[in-house]
CSV table of C-alpha atoms in Angstrom, one decimal:
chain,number,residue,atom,x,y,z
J,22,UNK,CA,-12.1,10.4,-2.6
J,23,UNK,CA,-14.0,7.0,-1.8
J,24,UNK,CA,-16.6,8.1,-4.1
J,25,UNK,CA,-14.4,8.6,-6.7
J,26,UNK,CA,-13.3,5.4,-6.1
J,27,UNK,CA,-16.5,3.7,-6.5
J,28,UNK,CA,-17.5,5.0,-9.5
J,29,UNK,CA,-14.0,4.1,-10.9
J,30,UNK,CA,-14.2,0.5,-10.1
J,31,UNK,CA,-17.7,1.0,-11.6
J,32,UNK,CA,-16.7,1.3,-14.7
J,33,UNK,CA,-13.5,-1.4,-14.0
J,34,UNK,CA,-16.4,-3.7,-14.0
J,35,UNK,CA,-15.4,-4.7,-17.7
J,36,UNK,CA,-12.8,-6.5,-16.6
J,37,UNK,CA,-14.4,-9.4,-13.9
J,38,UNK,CA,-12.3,-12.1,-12.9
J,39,UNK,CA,-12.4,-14.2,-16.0
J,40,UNK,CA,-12.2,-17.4,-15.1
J,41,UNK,CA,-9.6,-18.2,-18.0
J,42,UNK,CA,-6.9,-15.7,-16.0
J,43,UNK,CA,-4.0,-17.2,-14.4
J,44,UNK,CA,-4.4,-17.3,-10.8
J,45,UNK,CA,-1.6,-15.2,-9.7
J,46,UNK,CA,-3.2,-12.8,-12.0
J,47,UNK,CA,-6.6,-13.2,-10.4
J,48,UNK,CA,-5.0,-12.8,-7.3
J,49,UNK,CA,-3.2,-9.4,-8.5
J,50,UNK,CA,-6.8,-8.0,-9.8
J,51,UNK,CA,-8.3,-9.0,-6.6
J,52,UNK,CA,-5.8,-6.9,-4.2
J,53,UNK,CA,-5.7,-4.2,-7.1
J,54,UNK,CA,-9.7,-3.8,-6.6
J,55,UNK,CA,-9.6,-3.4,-2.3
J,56,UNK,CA,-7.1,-0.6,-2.6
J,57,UNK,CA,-3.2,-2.6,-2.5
J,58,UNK,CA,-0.9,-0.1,-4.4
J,59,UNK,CA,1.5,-2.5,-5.2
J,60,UNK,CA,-1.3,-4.6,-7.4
J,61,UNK,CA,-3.2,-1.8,-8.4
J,62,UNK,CA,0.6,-1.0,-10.5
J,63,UNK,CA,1.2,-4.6,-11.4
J,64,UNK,CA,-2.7,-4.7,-12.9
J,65,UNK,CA,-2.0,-1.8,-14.8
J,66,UNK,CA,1.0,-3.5,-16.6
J,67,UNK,CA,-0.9,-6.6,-17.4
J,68,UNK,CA,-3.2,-4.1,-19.1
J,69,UNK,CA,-0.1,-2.6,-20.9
J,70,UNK,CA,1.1,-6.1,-21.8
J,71,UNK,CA,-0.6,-9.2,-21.0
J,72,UNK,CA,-1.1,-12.5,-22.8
J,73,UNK,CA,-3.9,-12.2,-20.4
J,74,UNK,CA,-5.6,-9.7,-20.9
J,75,UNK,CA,-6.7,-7.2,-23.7
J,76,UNK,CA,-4.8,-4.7,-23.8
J,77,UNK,CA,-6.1,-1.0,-22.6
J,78,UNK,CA,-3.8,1.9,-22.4
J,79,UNK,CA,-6.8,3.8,-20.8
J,80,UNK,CA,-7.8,1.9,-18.1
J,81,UNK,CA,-4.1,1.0,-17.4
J,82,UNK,CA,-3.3,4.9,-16.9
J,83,UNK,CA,-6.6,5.2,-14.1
J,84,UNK,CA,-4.8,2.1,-12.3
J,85,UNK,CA,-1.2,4.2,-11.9
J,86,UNK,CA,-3.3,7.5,-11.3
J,87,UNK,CA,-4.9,5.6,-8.3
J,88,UNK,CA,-2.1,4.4,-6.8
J,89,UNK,CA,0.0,7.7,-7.6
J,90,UNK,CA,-2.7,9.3,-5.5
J,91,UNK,CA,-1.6,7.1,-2.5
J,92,UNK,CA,2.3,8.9,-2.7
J,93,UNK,CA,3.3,5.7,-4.3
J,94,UNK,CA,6.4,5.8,-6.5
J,95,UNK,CA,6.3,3.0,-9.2
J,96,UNK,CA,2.5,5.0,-9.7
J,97,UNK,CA,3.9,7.9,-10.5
J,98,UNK,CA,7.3,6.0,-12.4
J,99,UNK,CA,4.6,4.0,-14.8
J,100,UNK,CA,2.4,7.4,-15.1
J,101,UNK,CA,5.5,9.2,-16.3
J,102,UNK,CA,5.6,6.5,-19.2
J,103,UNK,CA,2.7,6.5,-20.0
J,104,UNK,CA,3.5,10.8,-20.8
J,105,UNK,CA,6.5,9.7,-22.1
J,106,UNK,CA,5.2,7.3,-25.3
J,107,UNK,CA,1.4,8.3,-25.0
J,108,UNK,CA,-0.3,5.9,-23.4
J,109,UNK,CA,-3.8,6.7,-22.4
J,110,UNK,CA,-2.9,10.0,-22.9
J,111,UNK,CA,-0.9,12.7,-25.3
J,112,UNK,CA,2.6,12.4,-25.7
J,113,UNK,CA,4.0,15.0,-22.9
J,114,UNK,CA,7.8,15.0,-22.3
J,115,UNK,CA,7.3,17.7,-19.4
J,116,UNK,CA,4.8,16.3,-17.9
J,117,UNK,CA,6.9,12.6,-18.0
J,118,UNK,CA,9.5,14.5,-16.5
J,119,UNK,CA,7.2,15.6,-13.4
J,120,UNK,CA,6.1,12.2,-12.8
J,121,UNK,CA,9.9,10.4,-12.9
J,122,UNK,CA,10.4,13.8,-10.5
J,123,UNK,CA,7.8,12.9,-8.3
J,124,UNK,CA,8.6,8.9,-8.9
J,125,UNK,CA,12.3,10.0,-7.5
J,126,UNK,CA,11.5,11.5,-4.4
J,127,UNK,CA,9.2,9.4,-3.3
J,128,UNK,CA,12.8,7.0,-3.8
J,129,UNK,CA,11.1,4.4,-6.6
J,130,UNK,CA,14.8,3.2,-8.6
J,131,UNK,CA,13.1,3.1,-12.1
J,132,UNK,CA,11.7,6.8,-11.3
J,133,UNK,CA,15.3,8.0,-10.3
J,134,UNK,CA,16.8,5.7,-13.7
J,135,UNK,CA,14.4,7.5,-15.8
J,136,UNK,CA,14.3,11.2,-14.6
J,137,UNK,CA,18.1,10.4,-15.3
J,138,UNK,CA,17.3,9.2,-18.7
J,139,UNK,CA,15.6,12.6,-19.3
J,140,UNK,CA,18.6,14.6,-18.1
J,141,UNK,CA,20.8,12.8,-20.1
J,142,UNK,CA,19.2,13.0,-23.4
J,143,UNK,CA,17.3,16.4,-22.8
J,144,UNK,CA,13.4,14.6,-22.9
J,145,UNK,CA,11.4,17.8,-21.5
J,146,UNK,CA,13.9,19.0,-19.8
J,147,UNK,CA,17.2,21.0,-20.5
J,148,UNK,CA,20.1,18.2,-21.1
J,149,UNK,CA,22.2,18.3,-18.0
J,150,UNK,CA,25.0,15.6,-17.5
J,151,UNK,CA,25.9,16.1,-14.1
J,152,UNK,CA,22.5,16.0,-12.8
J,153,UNK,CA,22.2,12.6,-14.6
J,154,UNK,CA,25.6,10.9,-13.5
J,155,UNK,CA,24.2,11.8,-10.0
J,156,UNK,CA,20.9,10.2,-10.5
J,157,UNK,CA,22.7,7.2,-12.3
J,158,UNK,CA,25.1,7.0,-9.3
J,159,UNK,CA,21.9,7.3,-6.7
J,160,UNK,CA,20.3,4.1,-8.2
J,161,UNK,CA,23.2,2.0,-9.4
J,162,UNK,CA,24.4,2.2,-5.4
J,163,UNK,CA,21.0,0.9,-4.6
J,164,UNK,CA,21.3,-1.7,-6.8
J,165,UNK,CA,19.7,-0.7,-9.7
J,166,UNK,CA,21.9,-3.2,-12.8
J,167,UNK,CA,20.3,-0.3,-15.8
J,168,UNK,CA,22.1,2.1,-13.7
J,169,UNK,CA,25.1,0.5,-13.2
J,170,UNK,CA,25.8,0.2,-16.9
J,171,UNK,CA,25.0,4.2,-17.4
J,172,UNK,CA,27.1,5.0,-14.2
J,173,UNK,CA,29.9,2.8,-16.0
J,174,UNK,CA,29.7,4.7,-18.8
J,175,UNK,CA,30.1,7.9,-17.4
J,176,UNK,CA,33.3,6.5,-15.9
J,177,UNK,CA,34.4,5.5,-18.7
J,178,UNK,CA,34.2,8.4,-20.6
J,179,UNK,CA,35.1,10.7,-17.8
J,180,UNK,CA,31.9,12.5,-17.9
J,181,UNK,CA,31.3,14.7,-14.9
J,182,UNK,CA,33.7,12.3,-13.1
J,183,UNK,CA,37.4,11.5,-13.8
J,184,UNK,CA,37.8,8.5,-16.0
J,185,UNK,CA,38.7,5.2,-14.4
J,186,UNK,CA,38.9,2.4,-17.1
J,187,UNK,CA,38.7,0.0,-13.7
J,188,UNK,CA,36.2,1.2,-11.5
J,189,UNK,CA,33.9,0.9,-15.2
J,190,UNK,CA,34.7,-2.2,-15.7
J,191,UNK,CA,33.5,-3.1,-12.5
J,192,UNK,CA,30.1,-1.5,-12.8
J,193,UNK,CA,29.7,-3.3,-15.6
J,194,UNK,CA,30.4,-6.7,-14.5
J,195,UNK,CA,27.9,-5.7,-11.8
J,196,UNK,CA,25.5,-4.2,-14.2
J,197,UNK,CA,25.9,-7.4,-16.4
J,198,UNK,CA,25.7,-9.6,-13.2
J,199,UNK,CA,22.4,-8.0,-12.1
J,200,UNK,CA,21.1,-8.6,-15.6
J,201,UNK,CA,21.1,-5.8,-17.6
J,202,UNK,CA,21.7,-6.8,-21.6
J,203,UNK,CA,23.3,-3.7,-22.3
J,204,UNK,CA,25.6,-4.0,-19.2
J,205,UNK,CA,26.4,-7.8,-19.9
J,206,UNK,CA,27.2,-6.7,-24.2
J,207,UNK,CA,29.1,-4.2,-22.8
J,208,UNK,CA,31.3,-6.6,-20.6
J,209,UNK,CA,31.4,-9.1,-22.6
J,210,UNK,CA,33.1,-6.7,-25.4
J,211,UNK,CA,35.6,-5.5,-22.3
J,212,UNK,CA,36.6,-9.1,-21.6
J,213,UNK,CA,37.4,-9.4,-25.3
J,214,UNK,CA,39.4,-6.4,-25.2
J,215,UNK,CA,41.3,-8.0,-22.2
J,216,UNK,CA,41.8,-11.3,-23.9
J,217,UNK,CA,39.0,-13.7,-22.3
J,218,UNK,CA,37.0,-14.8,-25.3
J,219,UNK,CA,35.1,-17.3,-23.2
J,220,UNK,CA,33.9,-15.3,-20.1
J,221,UNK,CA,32.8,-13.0,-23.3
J,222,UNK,CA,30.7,-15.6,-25.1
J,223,UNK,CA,29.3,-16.7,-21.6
J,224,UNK,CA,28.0,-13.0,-21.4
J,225,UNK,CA,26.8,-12.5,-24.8
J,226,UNK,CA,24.9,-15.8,-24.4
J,227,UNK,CA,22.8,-14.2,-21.3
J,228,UNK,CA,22.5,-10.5,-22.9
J,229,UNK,CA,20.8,-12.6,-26.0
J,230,UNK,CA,17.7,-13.2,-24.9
J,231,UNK,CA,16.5,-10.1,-23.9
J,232,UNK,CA,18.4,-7.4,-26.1
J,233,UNK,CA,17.2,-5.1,-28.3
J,234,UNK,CA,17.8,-4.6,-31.9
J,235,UNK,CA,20.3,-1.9,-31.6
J,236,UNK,CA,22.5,-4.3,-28.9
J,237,UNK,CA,22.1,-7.6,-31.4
J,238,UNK,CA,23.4,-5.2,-34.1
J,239,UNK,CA,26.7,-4.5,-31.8
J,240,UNK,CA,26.8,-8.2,-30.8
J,241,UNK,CA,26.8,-9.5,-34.0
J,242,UNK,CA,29.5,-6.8,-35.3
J,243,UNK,CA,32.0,-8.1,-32.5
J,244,UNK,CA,31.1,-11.6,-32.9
J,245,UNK,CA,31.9,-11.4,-36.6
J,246,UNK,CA,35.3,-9.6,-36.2
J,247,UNK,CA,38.3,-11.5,-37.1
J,248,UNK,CA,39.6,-14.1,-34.9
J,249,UNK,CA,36.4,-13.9,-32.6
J,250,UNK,CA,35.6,-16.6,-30.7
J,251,UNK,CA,33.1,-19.4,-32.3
J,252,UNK,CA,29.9,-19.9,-31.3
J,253,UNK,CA,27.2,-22.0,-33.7
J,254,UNK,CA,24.4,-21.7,-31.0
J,255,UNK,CA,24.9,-18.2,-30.2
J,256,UNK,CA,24.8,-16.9,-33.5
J,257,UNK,CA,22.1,-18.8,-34.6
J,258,UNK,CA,19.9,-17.4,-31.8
J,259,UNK,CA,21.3,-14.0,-33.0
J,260,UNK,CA,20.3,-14.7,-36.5
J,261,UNK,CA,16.8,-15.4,-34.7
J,262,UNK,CA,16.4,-12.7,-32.7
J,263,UNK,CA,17.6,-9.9,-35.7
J,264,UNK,CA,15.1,-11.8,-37.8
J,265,UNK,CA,12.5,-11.1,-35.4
J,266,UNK,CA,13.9,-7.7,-34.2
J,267,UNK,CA,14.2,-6.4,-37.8
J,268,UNK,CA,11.4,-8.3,-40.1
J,269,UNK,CA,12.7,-8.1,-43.9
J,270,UNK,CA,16.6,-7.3,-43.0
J,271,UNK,CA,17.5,-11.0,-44.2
């Protein structure tokens, strides 16, 4: 094993410690390079996506496979994306699966938030809603805000579990609360629902900066309902973001 560590930091050799790289970032490659799992992960994102640092899907997948070697669960979480979109490797839904699987026992929250993704939508493996709602459930009790908003959901809806309108709404307030966009759009339309236009816009106004096109698509819908509450700065960062989101869609 230690020789097949050597030779892999061998060839890591491309990336020294520029001198131009933040020094928390420095810092990070260091601990990465004398064996600290936790960097080892954290370098391997910068080399996903880093201002930083050029961007290697390739040398970003041996970082994960090393620390997934060492039982560690975000490893094996950041391999199974890597599966999942290609990175580094072929697209490979079951094998994406195996690594959220793995990610999950070794009890890593975004493994257990994934491999529920995957059950939910049926991403190389048979679509099963129960076995998601309990994977939802398992994280968004541990905290996990992109879990609370799915767990609210299934509330909601009454999927697998009887609906309750009021136990959602309050795992969406604590999905939006631990800073989930979808979770804060989602109870900011709620409070709207219930009358409270400005604990709505206070929401919206947090889920902005981070959402994704499909969530400022739904915000701007509501926002530009009749008798919504106005907002100048909020929808001019809207306008923003779409125009950034969705390049042409004037």
């Amino acid at each position: 094993m230690f020789a097949r560590f050597r030779r892999f930091f061998s060839r890591s050799s491309a990336h020294p410690q520029e001198p131009d790289l933040p020094d928390n970032l420095a810092e990070i490659y260091q601990k990465a390079r004398n064996g600290h799992v936790l960097e080892q992960v954290l370098w391997g994102k910068a080399l996903l996506d880093s201002e930083y640092v050029p961007r290697d899907v390739d040398k970003a997948r041996e970082w994960f496979t090393i620390a997934a070697s060492a039982s560690y669960g975000p490893a094996h979480n950041m391999l199974g994306r890597c599966s999942q979109f290609g990175w580094g490797c072929p697209l490979d839904l079951t094998e994406a699966v195996r690594h959220y699987s793995r990610a999950a026992q070794l009890d890593d929250l975004w493994g257990i938030y994934n491999l529920g993704i995957c059950h939910m939508r049926g991403l190389g493996v048979q679509a099963d809603r129960r076995t998601a709602f309990l994977l939802f459930r398992r994280a968004a009790l541990r905290g996990h805000a992109k879990s609370m908003n799915l767990l609210a959901r299934f509330i909601e809806e009454g999927w697998e579990t009887p609906a309750n309108p009021l136990a959602a709404l309050e795992w969406y307030q604590r999905s939006a609360d631990g800073g989930d966009y979808r979770g804060q759009h989602n109870y900011a339309t709620a409070l709207m629902g219930m009358g409270q236009p400005e604990d709505a816009l206070r929401y919206w106004r947090m889920a902005v900066k981070d959402a994704t096109p499909d969530i400022l698509q739904a915000m701007q819908r509501e926002l530009e309902r009749p008798g919504a509450p106005q907002d100048p700065d909020l929808m001019e960062t809207l306008r923003q973001r779409l125009k950034t989101a969705l390049p042409g869609d004037d």
